[in-house]
Tab-separated table of C-alpha atoms in Angstrom:
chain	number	residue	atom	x	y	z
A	116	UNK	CA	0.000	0.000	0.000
A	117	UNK	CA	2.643	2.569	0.704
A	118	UNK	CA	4.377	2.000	-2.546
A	119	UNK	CA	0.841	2.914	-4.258
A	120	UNK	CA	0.712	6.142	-2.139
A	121	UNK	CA	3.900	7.298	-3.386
A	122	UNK	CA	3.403	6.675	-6.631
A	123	UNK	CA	0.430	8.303	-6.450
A	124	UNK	CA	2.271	11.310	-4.903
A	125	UNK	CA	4.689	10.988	-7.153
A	126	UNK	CA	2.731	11.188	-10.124
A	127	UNK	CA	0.712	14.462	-8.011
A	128	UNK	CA	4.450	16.186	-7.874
A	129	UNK	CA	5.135	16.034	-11.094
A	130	UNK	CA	1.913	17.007	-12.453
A	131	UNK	CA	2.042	20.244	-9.957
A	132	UNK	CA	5.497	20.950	-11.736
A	133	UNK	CA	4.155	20.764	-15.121
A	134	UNK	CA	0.989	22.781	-14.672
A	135	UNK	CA	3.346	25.444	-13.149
A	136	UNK	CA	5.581	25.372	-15.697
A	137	UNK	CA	3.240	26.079	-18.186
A	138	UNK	CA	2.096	29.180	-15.563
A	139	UNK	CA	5.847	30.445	-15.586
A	140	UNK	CA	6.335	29.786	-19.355
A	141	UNK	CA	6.960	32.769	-21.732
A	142	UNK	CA	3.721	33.663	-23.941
A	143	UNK	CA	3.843	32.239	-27.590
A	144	UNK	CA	3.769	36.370	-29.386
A	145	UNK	CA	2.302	36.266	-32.713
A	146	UNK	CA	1.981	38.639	-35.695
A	147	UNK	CA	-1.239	39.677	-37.330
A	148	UNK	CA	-2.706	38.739	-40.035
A	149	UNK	CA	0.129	36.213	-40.481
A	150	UNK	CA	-0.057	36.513	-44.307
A	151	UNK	CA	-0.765	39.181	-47.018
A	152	UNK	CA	-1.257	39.670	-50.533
A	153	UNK	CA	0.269	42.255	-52.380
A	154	UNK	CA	0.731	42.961	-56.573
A	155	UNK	CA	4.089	43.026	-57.172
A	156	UNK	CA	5.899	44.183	-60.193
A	157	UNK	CA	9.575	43.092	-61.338
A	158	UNK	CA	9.943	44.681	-64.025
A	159	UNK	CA	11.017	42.063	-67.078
A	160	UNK	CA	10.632	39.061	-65.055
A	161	UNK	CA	6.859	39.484	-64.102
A	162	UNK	CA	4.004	41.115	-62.043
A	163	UNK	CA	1.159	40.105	-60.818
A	164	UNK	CA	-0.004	38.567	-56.903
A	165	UNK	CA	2.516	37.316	-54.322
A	166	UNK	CA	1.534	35.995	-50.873
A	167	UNK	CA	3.778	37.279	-48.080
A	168	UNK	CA	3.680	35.012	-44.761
A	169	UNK	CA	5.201	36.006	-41.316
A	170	UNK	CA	5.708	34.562	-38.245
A	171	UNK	CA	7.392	35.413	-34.959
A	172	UNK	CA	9.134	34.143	-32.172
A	173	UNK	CA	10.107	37.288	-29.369
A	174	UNK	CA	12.163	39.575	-31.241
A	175	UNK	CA	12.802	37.085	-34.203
A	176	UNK	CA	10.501	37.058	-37.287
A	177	UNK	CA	10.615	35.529	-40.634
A	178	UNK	CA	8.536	36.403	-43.969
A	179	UNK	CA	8.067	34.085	-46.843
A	180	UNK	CA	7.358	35.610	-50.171
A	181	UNK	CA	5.135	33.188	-52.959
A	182	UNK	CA	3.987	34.069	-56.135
A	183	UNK	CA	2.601	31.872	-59.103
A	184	UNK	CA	2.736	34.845	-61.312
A	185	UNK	CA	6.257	35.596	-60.676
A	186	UNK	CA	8.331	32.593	-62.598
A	187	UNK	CA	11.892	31.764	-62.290
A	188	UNK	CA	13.510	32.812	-65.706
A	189	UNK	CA	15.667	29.239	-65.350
A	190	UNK	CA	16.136	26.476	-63.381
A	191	UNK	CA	17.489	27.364	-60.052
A	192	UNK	CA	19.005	25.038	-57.254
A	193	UNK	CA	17.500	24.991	-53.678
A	194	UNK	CA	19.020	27.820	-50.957
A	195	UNK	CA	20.498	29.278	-54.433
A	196	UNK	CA	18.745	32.852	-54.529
A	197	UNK	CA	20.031	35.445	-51.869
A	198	UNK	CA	16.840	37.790	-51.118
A	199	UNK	CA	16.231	40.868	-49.032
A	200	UNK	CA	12.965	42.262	-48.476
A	201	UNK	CA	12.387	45.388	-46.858
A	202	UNK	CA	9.046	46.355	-45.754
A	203	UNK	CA	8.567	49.582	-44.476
A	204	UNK	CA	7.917	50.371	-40.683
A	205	UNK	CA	4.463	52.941	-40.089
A	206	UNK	CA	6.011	55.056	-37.715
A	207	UNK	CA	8.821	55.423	-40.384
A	208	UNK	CA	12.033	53.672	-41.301
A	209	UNK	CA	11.930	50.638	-42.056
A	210	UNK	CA	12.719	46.502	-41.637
A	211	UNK	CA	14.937	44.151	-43.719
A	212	UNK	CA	14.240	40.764	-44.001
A	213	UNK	CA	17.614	38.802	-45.658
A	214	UNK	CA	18.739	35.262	-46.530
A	215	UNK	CA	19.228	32.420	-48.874
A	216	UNK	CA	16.464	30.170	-48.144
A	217	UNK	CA	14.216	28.941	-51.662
A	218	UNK	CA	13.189	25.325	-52.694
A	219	UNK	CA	14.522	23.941	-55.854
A	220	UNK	CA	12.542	25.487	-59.070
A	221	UNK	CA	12.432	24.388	-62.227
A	222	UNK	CA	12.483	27.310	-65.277
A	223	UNK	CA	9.380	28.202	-65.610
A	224	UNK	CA	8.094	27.493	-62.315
A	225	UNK	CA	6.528	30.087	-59.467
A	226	UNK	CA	8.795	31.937	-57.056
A	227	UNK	CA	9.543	31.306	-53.598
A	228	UNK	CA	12.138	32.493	-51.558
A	229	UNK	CA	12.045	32.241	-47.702
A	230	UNK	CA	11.697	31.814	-44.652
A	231	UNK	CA	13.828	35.352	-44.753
A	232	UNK	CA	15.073	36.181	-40.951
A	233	UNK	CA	14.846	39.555	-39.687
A	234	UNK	CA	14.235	41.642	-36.041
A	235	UNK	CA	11.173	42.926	-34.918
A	236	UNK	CA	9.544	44.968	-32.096
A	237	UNK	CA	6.349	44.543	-30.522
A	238	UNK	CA	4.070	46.906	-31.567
A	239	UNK	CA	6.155	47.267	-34.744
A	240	UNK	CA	3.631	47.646	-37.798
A	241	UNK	CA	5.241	46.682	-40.865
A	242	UNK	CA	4.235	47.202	-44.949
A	243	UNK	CA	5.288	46.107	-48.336
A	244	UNK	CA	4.060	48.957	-50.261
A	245	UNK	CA	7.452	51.230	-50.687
A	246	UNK	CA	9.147	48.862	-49.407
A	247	UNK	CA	10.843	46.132	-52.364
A	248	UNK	CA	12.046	42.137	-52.507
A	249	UNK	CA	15.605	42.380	-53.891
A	250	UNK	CA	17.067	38.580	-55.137
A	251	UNK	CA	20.284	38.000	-56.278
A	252	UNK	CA	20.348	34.892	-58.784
A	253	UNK	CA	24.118	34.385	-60.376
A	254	UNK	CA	25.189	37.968	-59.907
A	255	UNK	CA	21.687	38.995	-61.667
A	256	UNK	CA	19.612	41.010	-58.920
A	257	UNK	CA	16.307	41.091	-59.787
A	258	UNK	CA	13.822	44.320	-57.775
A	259	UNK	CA	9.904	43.622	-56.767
A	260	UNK	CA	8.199	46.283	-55.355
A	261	UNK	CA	4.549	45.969	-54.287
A	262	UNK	CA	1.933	48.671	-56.621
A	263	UNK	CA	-0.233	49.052	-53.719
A	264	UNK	CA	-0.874	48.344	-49.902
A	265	UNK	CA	-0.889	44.793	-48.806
A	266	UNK	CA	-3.915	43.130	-48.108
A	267	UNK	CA	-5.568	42.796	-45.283
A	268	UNK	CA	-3.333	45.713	-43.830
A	269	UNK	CA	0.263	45.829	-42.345
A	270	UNK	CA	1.713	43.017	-40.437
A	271	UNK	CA	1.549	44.358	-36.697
A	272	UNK	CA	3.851	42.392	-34.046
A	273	UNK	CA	3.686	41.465	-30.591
């Protein structure tokens, strides 16, 4: 019988511990919306709709850009297209988002670069219009920039 109670209270202990570490635990933050539409032109290699996703994690956030309307002018390799987005900051300034993340694409095929790494504050309210997407494909560097206001609105962090 005793070896049942203490089990029992064992089991009780460690349940107390993991209830309050989920208490102590930092809040997950999150950005809203976490992804936006914008129409993007670049120039001779397209225009039309890209989707722009964020997330966040404290001060860290990333943003993916998609579009099927924006095609990769020849087959690339994966992690083969250094991008750096800048979106623009409502208070003024503004926020760049770098790296040399992209899946493997064949010619042809839509453009994706991401997840792009960049620093964020809470509160900070960020926009692709007059902002641009800057990738560098073998020493070719290839400008977006958004014709209008993403949609649904800015991405605001916590």
């Amino acid at each position: 019988m005793r070896c049942k109670r203490i089990g029992a209270g064992a089991a009780l202990a460690a349940g107390v511990l993991a209830v309050s570490g989920l208490a102590f635990a930092p809040a997950a933050l999150a950005v809203t919306p976490q992804a936006a539409t914008i129409s993007a032109d670049c120039g001779t290699f397209g225009s039309g709709e890209a989707t722009l996703t964020a997330t966040q994690n404290g001060t860290a956030a990333t943003v993916t850009v998609k579009s099927s309307a924006i095609t990769a002018p020849i087959a690339l390799g994966a992690d083969s297209i250094s991008s750096s987005l800048t979106l623009v900051k409502s208070g003024g300034g503004t926020v760049a988002f770098t790296g040399t993340k992209n899946p493997a694409m064949a010619a042809g095929a839509p453009v994706e670069v991401g997840p792009l790494s960049g620093t964020v504050a809470s509160g900070d309210s960020l926009e692709a219009f007059g902002g641009s997407l800057k990738m560098t494909v073998f020493g070719i560097t290839i400008t977006c920039t958004a014709t209008g206001p993403q949609s649904p609105g800015p991405f605001v962090f916590d």
